[in-house]
Amino acid sequence: MDTELQSIASVTERLAHDYLEDFLKPKDTAALEHASKAIPDLSSLLKAAAYRLYASLASSDEEIRKNIISLKPGVLSGFVENLVSHLEPETSLPVRIAALRCLHSLSRSVHQLRTNFRDHRVWKPLVQIIITESDENLLNIASATICNLVLEFSPSKEDLSRPSDYPRVLQPMLELGIVDIMAKLARHADPCLRLNGVWALMNMAFQAEEKVKKQIFRVLRLETSLYQLLYDNDVEVTLKALGLVRNLLSTRAHVDYFMSNYGEDIMQVIKGLLENELSSVEVIEQTLCILGNIANGDLSRAFLMNSPDVLKKVLFFLEQGDVRLQISATLCISNLVWNEEEGKTANVGKDMLEAGWLCREECSRRGSTGMPLSGWMATSNKRGQRRRLS
């Protein structure tokens, strides 16, 4: 998207208001009926064009999104209601896709998620589309929008966890909950839908309660679906799957629970990713971040201390030239060798202990970077985790 063109177009009020208003609510119906004889379904084409333009205008800039939603009194009143109404099955497919794209662009606004999207319960038609539709364009855009609706600052996240709030006609399929719906997408043959499914689950797991994390882990199952996602052919899917594991393994109580029950399998997957010569720098970085969380647990750190092959890989990446890997390895080792509660070093090997102290000294020397000496590394959704469409 060209942000400069977006800005210019947004201040051209006749484009944003008058012309598009007439596209969505034609005043000269007689002229429209006459033109429709030459161009079948002209009304739908105009609506789709208007929504696509609004989607483009609102894709990047928060001020433009506010301007679209708060149009002049009398101009396109009930804009969000119009969008939601055009998601119904009886609406033509081009208009539904365009309306979805517009909603997706608006869903990237924190303000809209907390106000209009909550007031109009936008999540309902989106979930209905994911459950009942087969068109991959509809599924892709609807699921990408859901990724934004389940962010930690979105009120819709709470609504989506209440199956009783869904329409009665959808109740049989929704008794399993939104976790199951997105987990099913994460197993889809289409890589875009797999990405959206695991992205939504990653966002749901961020700072979530333990029962939500347990449900996600139980539905995906480490030895089947989650394992396949971690070794997916699409590196973006792999990175989001790693982000999901990273969010599941955060806070000491949670990481100790998962490691106590699935620790050996988790360490085996981590070892495989670190030793895989095809793993990208981004994949290794995320894997080291997961190890950093494991190292910070009360009970879980034993799994890392008893895995010499993994520890050697951590030290290996510490000495590599890529600063991202050095930072992630640094935090991992620092968490492992230092027990904050007791104020003493852990019982680890001499090489690891020396590396840990060197890491802490180097971090202190580079204090301006803001890199914490120890602590949790969750994939924060406030740092670029809102879902975009290409």
CSV table of C-alpha atoms in Angstrom, one decimal:
chain,number,residue,atom,x,y,z
A,1,MET,CA,0.0,0.0,0.0
A,2,ASP,CA,1.2,3.5,-0.8
A,3,THR,CA,0.6,5.4,2.4
A,4,GLU,CA,1.1,8.8,0.7
A,5,LEU,CA,-1.6,8.1,-1.8
A,6,GLN,CA,-3.8,6.9,1.1
A,7,SER,CA,-3.3,10.2,2.9
A,8,ILE,CA,-4.1,12.3,-0.2
A,9,ALA,CA,-7.2,10.2,-1.0
A,10,SER,CA,-8.5,10.5,2.6
A,11,VAL,CA,-8.5,14.3,2.6
A,12,THR,CA,-10.4,14.4,-0.7
A,13,GLU,CA,-13.9,14.4,0.9
A,14,ARG,CA,-15.8,14.0,-2.4
A,15,LEU,CA,-14.1,10.7,-2.9
A,16,ALA,CA,-14.5,9.5,0.7
A,17,HIS,CA,-18.0,10.8,1.2
A,18,ASP,CA,-20.0,11.9,-1.8
A,19,TYR,CA,-19.0,9.4,-4.5
A,20,LEU,CA,-18.7,6.4,-2.2
A,21,GLU,CA,-22.0,7.3,-0.5
A,22,ASP,CA,-23.7,7.2,-3.9
A,23,PHE,CA,-22.1,3.8,-4.7
A,24,LEU,CA,-23.5,2.3,-1.5
A,25,LYS,CA,-26.8,4.2,-1.5
A,26,PRO,CA,-27.7,5.4,-5.0
A,27,LYS,CA,-29.9,8.4,-5.1
A,28,ASP,CA,-30.9,8.1,-8.7
A,29,THR,CA,-32.4,4.7,-8.7
A,30,ALA,CA,-34.0,5.1,-12.1
A,31,ALA,CA,-30.6,5.8,-13.7
A,32,LEU,CA,-29.1,2.8,-11.9
A,33,GLU,CA,-31.9,0.5,-13.2
A,34,HIS,CA,-31.3,1.8,-16.7
A,35,ALA,CA,-27.5,1.3,-16.5
A,36,SER,CA,-28.0,-2.2,-15.0
A,37,LYS,CA,-29.6,-3.3,-18.3
A,38,ALA,CA,-26.3,-2.8,-20.0
A,39,ILE,CA,-24.2,-4.0,-17.0
A,40,PRO,CA,-25.7,-6.8,-15.1
A,41,ASP,CA,-25.6,-6.6,-11.3
A,42,LEU,CA,-24.2,-3.0,-11.5
A,43,SER,CA,-25.4,-2.2,-8.0
A,44,SER,CA,-23.3,-5.1,-6.5
A,45,LEU,CA,-20.3,-4.1,-8.5
A,46,LEU,CA,-20.5,-0.5,-7.2
A,47,LYS,CA,-20.8,-1.6,-3.6
A,48,ALA,CA,-17.9,-4.0,-3.9
A,49,ALA,CA,-15.8,-1.2,-5.5
A,50,ALA,CA,-16.7,1.2,-2.6
A,51,TYR,CA,-15.8,-1.3,0.1
A,52,ARG,CA,-12.5,-2.2,-1.6
A,53,LEU,CA,-11.6,1.4,-1.7
A,54,TYR,CA,-12.5,1.9,2.0
A,55,ALA,CA,-10.4,-1.2,2.8
A,56,SER,CA,-7.4,0.3,1.0
A,57,LEU,CA,-7.8,3.7,2.6
A,58,ALA,CA,-8.1,2.1,6.1
A,59,SER,CA,-5.3,-0.5,5.8
A,60,SER,CA,-2.5,1.5,7.5
A,61,ASP,CA,-3.5,4.8,9.1
A,62,GLU,CA,-5.5,5.1,12.3
A,63,GLU,CA,-6.7,8.6,11.6
A,64,ILE,CA,-8.1,7.5,8.3
A,65,ARG,CA,-9.9,4.7,10.0
A,66,LYS,CA,-11.5,7.1,12.5
A,67,ASN,CA,-12.6,9.4,9.6
A,68,ILE,CA,-14.3,6.5,7.8
A,69,ILE,CA,-16.2,5.4,10.9
A,70,SER,CA,-17.1,8.9,12.0
A,71,LEU,CA,-18.4,10.2,8.7
A,72,LYS,CA,-20.5,13.4,8.6
A,73,PRO,CA,-24.0,13.1,10.1
A,74,GLY,CA,-26.3,11.7,7.6
A,75,VAL,CA,-23.5,10.3,5.4
A,76,LEU,CA,-23.4,6.5,5.4
A,77,SER,CA,-24.9,6.4,8.9
A,78,GLY,CA,-24.4,3.0,10.4
A,79,PHE,CA,-21.3,2.2,8.4
A,80,VAL,CA,-20.4,-0.9,10.4
A,81,GLU,CA,-24.0,-2.1,10.4
A,82,ASN,CA,-23.9,-1.9,6.6
A,83,LEU,CA,-20.7,-3.9,6.5
A,84,VAL,CA,-22.0,-6.6,8.8
A,85,SER,CA,-25.3,-6.8,6.8
A,86,HIS,CA,-23.4,-7.4,3.6
A,87,LEU,CA,-21.7,-10.5,5.1
A,88,GLU,CA,-25.0,-12.4,4.9
A,89,PRO,CA,-25.1,-15.5,2.6
A,90,GLU,CA,-27.7,-13.9,0.3
A,91,THR,CA,-25.3,-11.1,-0.6
A,92,SER,CA,-23.3,-11.5,-3.8
A,93,LEU,CA,-19.8,-13.1,-3.3
A,94,PRO,CA,-17.9,-10.0,-4.6
A,95,VAL,CA,-19.7,-7.7,-2.1
A,96,ARG,CA,-19.1,-10.1,0.8
A,97,ILE,CA,-15.4,-10.4,0.0
A,98,ALA,CA,-15.1,-6.6,-0.3
A,99,ALA,CA,-17.0,-6.0,3.0
A,100,LEU,CA,-14.8,-8.5,4.7
A,101,ARG,CA,-11.7,-6.7,3.5
A,102,CYS,CA,-13.0,-3.5,4.8
A,103,LEU,CA,-13.8,-5.0,8.2
A,104,HIS,CA,-10.3,-6.5,8.3
A,105,SER,CA,-8.7,-3.1,7.7
A,106,LEU,CA,-10.8,-1.6,10.4
A,107,SER,CA,-10.0,-4.5,12.8
A,108,ARG,CA,-6.4,-3.3,12.9
A,109,SER,CA,-7.5,-0.4,15.0
A,110,VAL,CA,-7.4,-0.8,18.8
A,111,HIS,CA,-10.1,1.8,19.1
A,112,GLN,CA,-12.4,0.1,16.7
A,113,LEU,CA,-11.9,-3.2,18.4
A,114,ARG,CA,-12.9,-1.7,21.7
A,115,THR,CA,-15.9,0.3,20.4
A,116,ASN,CA,-17.7,-0.4,17.2
A,117,PHE,CA,-16.6,-4.0,16.8
A,118,ARG,CA,-17.8,-4.7,20.3
A,119,ASP,CA,-21.1,-2.8,20.0
A,120,HIS,CA,-22.0,-4.6,16.8
A,121,ARG,CA,-20.7,-8.0,17.8
A,122,VAL,CA,-18.8,-8.3,14.5
A,123,TRP,CA,-17.4,-11.7,15.5
A,124,LYS,CA,-20.7,-13.5,15.0
A,125,PRO,CA,-20.9,-13.4,11.2
A,126,LEU,CA,-17.2,-14.0,10.9
A,127,VAL,CA,-17.4,-17.2,12.9
A,128,GLN,CA,-20.5,-18.2,10.9
A,129,ILE,CA,-18.5,-17.7,7.7
A,130,ILE,CA,-15.6,-19.9,8.9
A,131,ILE,CA,-17.9,-22.7,9.9
A,132,THR,CA,-20.3,-22.7,7.0
A,133,GLU,CA,-18.5,-21.4,3.9
A,134,SER,CA,-16.1,-23.2,1.6
A,135,ASP,CA,-14.8,-20.3,-0.5
A,136,GLU,CA,-11.2,-19.9,0.4
A,137,ASN,CA,-11.2,-16.1,-0.1
A,138,LEU,CA,-14.0,-15.7,2.4
A,139,LEU,CA,-12.3,-18.1,4.8
A,140,ASN,CA,-8.9,-16.3,4.5
A,141,ILE,CA,-10.2,-12.8,5.2
A,142,ALA,CA,-12.7,-13.8,7.9
A,143,SER,CA,-10.0,-15.9,9.8
A,144,ALA,CA,-7.4,-13.1,9.4
A,145,THR,CA,-10.0,-10.7,11.0
A,146,ILE,CA,-10.5,-13.2,13.8
A,147,CYS,CA,-6.8,-13.0,14.5
A,148,ASN,CA,-7.2,-9.4,15.4
A,149,LEU,CA,-10.5,-9.9,17.4
A,150,VAL,CA,-8.7,-12.3,19.8
A,151,LEU,CA,-5.9,-9.9,20.8
A,152,GLU,CA,-5.6,-9.3,24.5
A,153,PHE,CA,-7.0,-5.8,24.3
A,154,SER,CA,-10.1,-6.8,22.3
A,155,PRO,CA,-13.4,-7.2,24.2
A,156,SER,CA,-14.5,-9.7,21.5
A,157,LYS,CA,-11.9,-12.2,22.9
A,158,GLU,CA,-14.1,-12.7,25.9
A,159,ASP,CA,-17.2,-13.1,23.8
A,160,LEU,CA,-15.6,-15.7,21.7
A,161,SER,CA,-14.9,-17.9,24.7
A,162,ARG,CA,-18.7,-18.1,25.5
A,163,PRO,CA,-20.3,-20.7,23.3
A,164,SER,CA,-23.8,-19.9,24.7
A,165,ASP,CA,-23.6,-16.5,22.9
A,166,TYR,CA,-23.6,-18.0,19.5
A,167,PRO,CA,-26.8,-18.2,17.4
A,168,ARG,CA,-28.9,-21.3,18.2
A,169,VAL,CA,-28.5,-22.6,14.6
A,170,LEU,CA,-24.8,-22.8,15.1
A,171,GLN,CA,-24.8,-24.2,18.6
A,172,PRO,CA,-24.0,-27.9,17.7
A,173,MET,CA,-20.7,-27.0,15.9
A,174,LEU,CA,-19.7,-24.3,18.4
A,175,GLU,CA,-20.1,-26.3,21.6
A,176,LEU,CA,-16.4,-27.1,21.0
A,177,GLY,CA,-15.5,-23.4,21.1
A,178,ILE,CA,-13.4,-21.0,19.0
A,179,VAL,CA,-10.2,-22.9,20.0
A,180,ASP,CA,-11.4,-26.0,18.1
A,181,ILE,CA,-12.5,-23.9,15.1
A,182,MET,CA,-9.1,-22.2,14.7
A,183,ALA,CA,-7.3,-25.4,15.4
A,184,LYS,CA,-9.2,-27.0,12.5
A,185,LEU,CA,-8.0,-24.2,10.3
A,186,ALA,CA,-4.5,-24.7,11.5
A,187,ARG,CA,-4.7,-28.2,10.0
A,188,HIS,CA,-6.1,-26.9,6.6
A,189,ALA,CA,-4.3,-27.9,3.4
A,190,ASP,CA,-4.1,-24.2,2.3
A,191,PRO,CA,-1.0,-22.5,3.9
A,192,CYS,CA,-2.8,-19.1,4.3
A,193,LEU,CA,-5.6,-20.7,6.3
A,194,ARG,CA,-3.0,-22.7,8.4
A,195,LEU,CA,-1.2,-19.5,9.1
A,196,ASN,CA,-4.4,-17.7,10.2
A,197,GLY,CA,-5.5,-20.6,12.4
A,198,VAL,CA,-2.2,-20.9,14.3
A,199,TRP,CA,-1.9,-17.0,14.4
A,200,ALA,CA,-5.3,-16.8,16.1
A,201,LEU,CA,-4.3,-19.4,18.6
A,202,MET,CA,-1.0,-17.6,19.3
A,203,ASN,CA,-2.9,-14.4,20.0
A,204,MET,CA,-5.4,-16.2,22.2
A,205,ALA,CA,-2.5,-17.8,24.3
A,206,PHE,CA,-0.9,-14.4,24.9
A,207,GLN,CA,-1.2,-13.7,28.7
A,208,ALA,CA,-4.1,-16.2,28.8
A,209,GLU,CA,-5.4,-18.1,31.8
A,210,GLU,CA,-4.0,-21.6,32.3
A,211,LYS,CA,-7.3,-23.3,31.4
A,212,VAL,CA,-7.2,-21.6,28.0
A,213,LYS,CA,-3.6,-22.7,27.4
A,214,LYS,CA,-4.4,-26.2,28.4
A,215,GLN,CA,-7.4,-26.3,26.0
A,216,ILE,CA,-5.2,-25.1,23.1
A,217,PHE,CA,-2.5,-27.6,23.9
A,218,ARG,CA,-5.0,-30.4,24.2
A,219,VAL,CA,-6.7,-29.6,20.9
A,220,LEU,CA,-3.5,-29.3,18.9
A,221,ARG,CA,-1.7,-32.2,20.5
A,222,LEU,CA,2.1,-31.9,20.5
A,223,GLU,CA,2.8,-35.2,18.8
A,224,THR,CA,0.5,-34.5,15.8
A,225,SER,CA,-0.9,-31.1,14.8
A,226,LEU,CA,1.5,-28.9,16.7
A,227,TYR,CA,4.5,-30.9,15.7
A,228,GLN,CA,3.5,-30.6,12.0
A,229,LEU,CA,3.1,-26.9,12.4
A,230,LEU,CA,6.5,-26.5,13.9
A,231,TYR,CA,8.0,-28.3,10.9
A,232,ASP,CA,5.7,-26.8,8.3
A,233,ASN,CA,7.0,-26.1,4.8
A,234,ASP,CA,5.8,-22.5,5.1
A,235,VAL,CA,8.3,-20.7,7.4
A,236,GLU,CA,5.6,-18.2,8.4
A,237,VAL,CA,3.5,-21.0,9.8
A,238,THR,CA,6.5,-22.4,11.7
A,239,LEU,CA,7.2,-19.0,13.2
A,240,LYS,CA,3.7,-18.5,14.4
A,241,ALA,CA,3.6,-22.0,15.8
A,242,LEU,CA,6.8,-21.2,17.7
A,243,GLY,CA,5.2,-18.0,18.9
A,244,LEU,CA,2.2,-20.1,20.1
A,245,VAL,CA,4.5,-22.4,22.1
A,246,ARG,CA,6.4,-19.4,23.5
A,247,ASN,CA,3.1,-17.9,24.7
A,248,LEU,CA,2.0,-21.2,26.2
A,249,LEU,CA,5.3,-21.5,28.1
A,250,SER,CA,5.1,-18.2,30.0
A,251,THR,CA,4.8,-17.6,33.7
A,252,ARG,CA,6.5,-20.1,36.0
A,253,ALA,CA,3.3,-22.0,37.0
A,254,HIS,CA,2.3,-22.5,33.4
A,255,VAL,CA,5.7,-23.5,32.1
A,256,ASP,CA,6.3,-25.9,35.0
A,257,TYR,CA,2.9,-27.5,34.3
A,258,PHE,CA,3.6,-28.1,30.6
A,259,MET,CA,7.1,-29.2,31.1
A,260,SER,CA,6.2,-31.6,33.9
A,261,ASN,CA,3.6,-33.2,31.6
A,262,TYR,CA,5.2,-32.9,28.2
A,263,GLY,CA,8.8,-31.8,28.9
A,264,GLU,CA,10.6,-34.7,27.1
A,265,ASP,CA,8.6,-34.2,24.0
A,266,ILE,CA,9.0,-30.5,24.0
A,267,MET,CA,12.8,-30.7,24.5
A,268,GLN,CA,13.0,-33.3,21.6
A,269,VAL,CA,11.2,-30.9,19.3
A,270,ILE,CA,13.4,-28.0,20.4
A,271,LYS,CA,16.6,-30.1,19.9
A,272,GLY,CA,15.4,-31.0,16.4
A,273,LEU,CA,14.8,-27.4,15.4
A,274,LEU,CA,18.2,-26.2,16.7
A,275,GLU,CA,20.1,-29.0,15.0
A,276,ASN,CA,18.2,-28.7,11.7
A,277,GLU,CA,20.6,-27.1,9.2
A,278,LEU,CA,17.6,-25.8,7.2
A,279,SER,CA,16.2,-23.8,10.2
A,280,SER,CA,16.3,-20.1,9.4
A,281,VAL,CA,17.7,-17.5,11.8
A,282,GLU,CA,14.2,-16.4,12.7
A,283,VAL,CA,13.2,-20.0,13.6
A,284,ILE,CA,16.3,-20.5,15.7
A,285,GLU,CA,15.7,-17.1,17.5
A,286,GLN,CA,12.2,-18.1,18.4
A,287,THR,CA,13.3,-21.5,19.6
A,288,LEU,CA,16.0,-19.9,21.8
A,289,CYS,CA,13.3,-17.6,23.3
A,290,ILE,CA,11.3,-20.7,24.2
A,291,LEU,CA,14.4,-22.1,25.9
A,292,GLY,CA,14.7,-18.8,27.8
A,293,ASN,CA,11.3,-19.3,29.3
A,294,ILE,CA,12.0,-22.9,30.1
A,295,ALA,CA,15.2,-21.8,31.9
A,296,ASN,CA,13.3,-19.3,34.0
A,297,GLY,CA,10.9,-21.9,35.4
A,298,ASP,CA,11.3,-23.3,38.9
A,299,LEU,CA,11.0,-27.0,37.9
A,300,SER,CA,11.3,-26.8,34.1
A,301,ARG,CA,15.0,-25.6,34.1
A,302,ALA,CA,16.0,-29.1,35.0
A,303,PHE,CA,15.0,-30.3,31.6
A,304,LEU,CA,17.4,-27.9,30.0
A,305,MET,CA,20.2,-28.6,32.5
A,306,ASN,CA,19.8,-32.3,31.7
A,307,SER,CA,20.1,-31.7,28.0
A,308,PRO,CA,23.8,-31.3,27.2
A,309,ASP,CA,23.3,-31.3,23.4
A,310,VAL,CA,20.8,-28.5,23.7
A,311,LEU,CA,23.1,-26.5,26.0
A,312,LYS,CA,25.9,-26.9,23.5
A,313,LYS,CA,23.8,-25.5,20.8
A,314,VAL,CA,22.9,-22.5,22.9
A,315,LEU,CA,26.6,-21.8,23.5
A,316,PHE,CA,27.2,-22.3,19.8
A,317,PHE,CA,24.6,-19.7,18.8
A,318,LEU,CA,26.0,-17.3,21.5
A,319,GLU,CA,29.3,-17.2,19.5
A,320,GLN,CA,27.6,-16.7,16.1
A,321,GLY,CA,27.7,-13.3,14.4
A,322,ASP,CA,23.9,-12.7,14.3
A,323,VAL,CA,23.0,-10.4,17.1
A,324,ARG,CA,19.5,-11.7,17.3
A,325,LEU,CA,20.7,-15.2,18.1
A,326,GLN,CA,23.3,-13.8,20.6
A,327,ILE,CA,20.6,-11.8,22.5
A,328,SER,CA,18.2,-14.8,22.7
A,329,ALA,CA,21.0,-17.1,23.8
A,330,THR,CA,22.2,-14.6,26.3
A,331,LEU,CA,18.8,-14.4,28.0
A,332,CYS,CA,18.5,-18.2,28.0
A,333,ILE,CA,21.8,-18.7,29.7
A,334,SER,CA,21.3,-15.8,32.1
A,335,ASN,CA,17.9,-17.2,33.2
A,336,LEU,CA,19.5,-20.6,33.6
A,337,VAL,CA,22.5,-19.7,35.8
A,338,TRP,CA,20.8,-17.1,38.0
A,339,ASN,CA,18.1,-17.9,40.6
A,340,GLU,CA,16.5,-14.5,41.3
A,341,GLU,CA,14.6,-15.7,44.4
A,342,GLU,CA,17.6,-17.1,46.2
A,343,GLY,CA,20.1,-14.6,44.7
A,344,LYS,CA,22.6,-17.3,43.7
A,345,THR,CA,23.8,-19.1,40.7
A,346,ALA,CA,22.4,-22.5,39.7
A,347,ASN,CA,24.4,-25.7,39.8
A,348,VAL,CA,25.5,-25.8,36.1
A,349,GLY,CA,28.8,-26.6,34.3
A,350,LYS,CA,31.8,-24.3,34.5
A,351,ASP,CA,31.6,-23.3,30.8
A,352,MET,CA,27.9,-22.5,31.1
A,353,LEU,CA,28.5,-20.6,34.4
A,354,GLU,CA,31.3,-18.5,32.9
A,355,ALA,CA,29.2,-17.8,29.8
A,356,GLY,CA,26.3,-16.8,32.0
A,357,TRP,CA,28.3,-14.2,33.9
A,358,LEU,CA,29.9,-12.9,30.7
A,359,CYS,CA,26.4,-12.6,29.3
A,360,ARG,CA,25.1,-10.6,32.3
A,361,GLU,CA,28.1,-8.3,32.2
A,362,GLU,CA,27.7,-7.7,28.5
A,363,CYS,CA,24.0,-7.0,29.0
A,364,SER,CA,24.8,-4.6,31.7
A,365,ARG,CA,27.4,-2.9,29.5
A,366,ARG,CA,24.8,-2.6,26.7
A,367,GLY,CA,22.1,-1.4,29.1
A,368,SER,CA,20.9,1.2,26.6
A,369,THR,CA,19.4,-1.6,24.5
A,370,GLY,CA,16.8,-2.3,27.2
A,371,MET,CA,17.5,-6.0,27.0
A,372,PRO,CA,16.3,-7.6,30.3
A,373,LEU,CA,18.8,-9.7,32.2
A,374,SER,CA,16.1,-12.3,33.0
A,375,GLY,CA,12.4,-12.9,32.7
A,376,TRP,CA,9.7,-14.1,30.3
A,377,MET,CA,9.7,-13.6,26.6
A,378,ALA,CA,6.2,-13.9,25.3
A,379,THR,CA,5.2,-13.0,21.8
A,380,SER,CA,3.5,-9.7,22.5
A,381,ASN,CA,0.7,-9.0,20.2
A,382,LYS,CA,1.3,-5.3,20.6
A,383,ARG,CA,4.5,-5.6,18.7
A,384,GLY,CA,3.3,-6.3,15.1
A,385,GLN,CA,1.1,-9.3,15.8
A,386,ARG,CA,-2.0,-7.8,14.3
A,387,ARG,CA,-2.9,-9.8,11.2
A,388,ARG,CA,-2.4,-8.1,7.8
A,389,LEU,CA,-3.4,-9.3,4.4
A,390,SER,CA,-1.0,-9.1,1.6
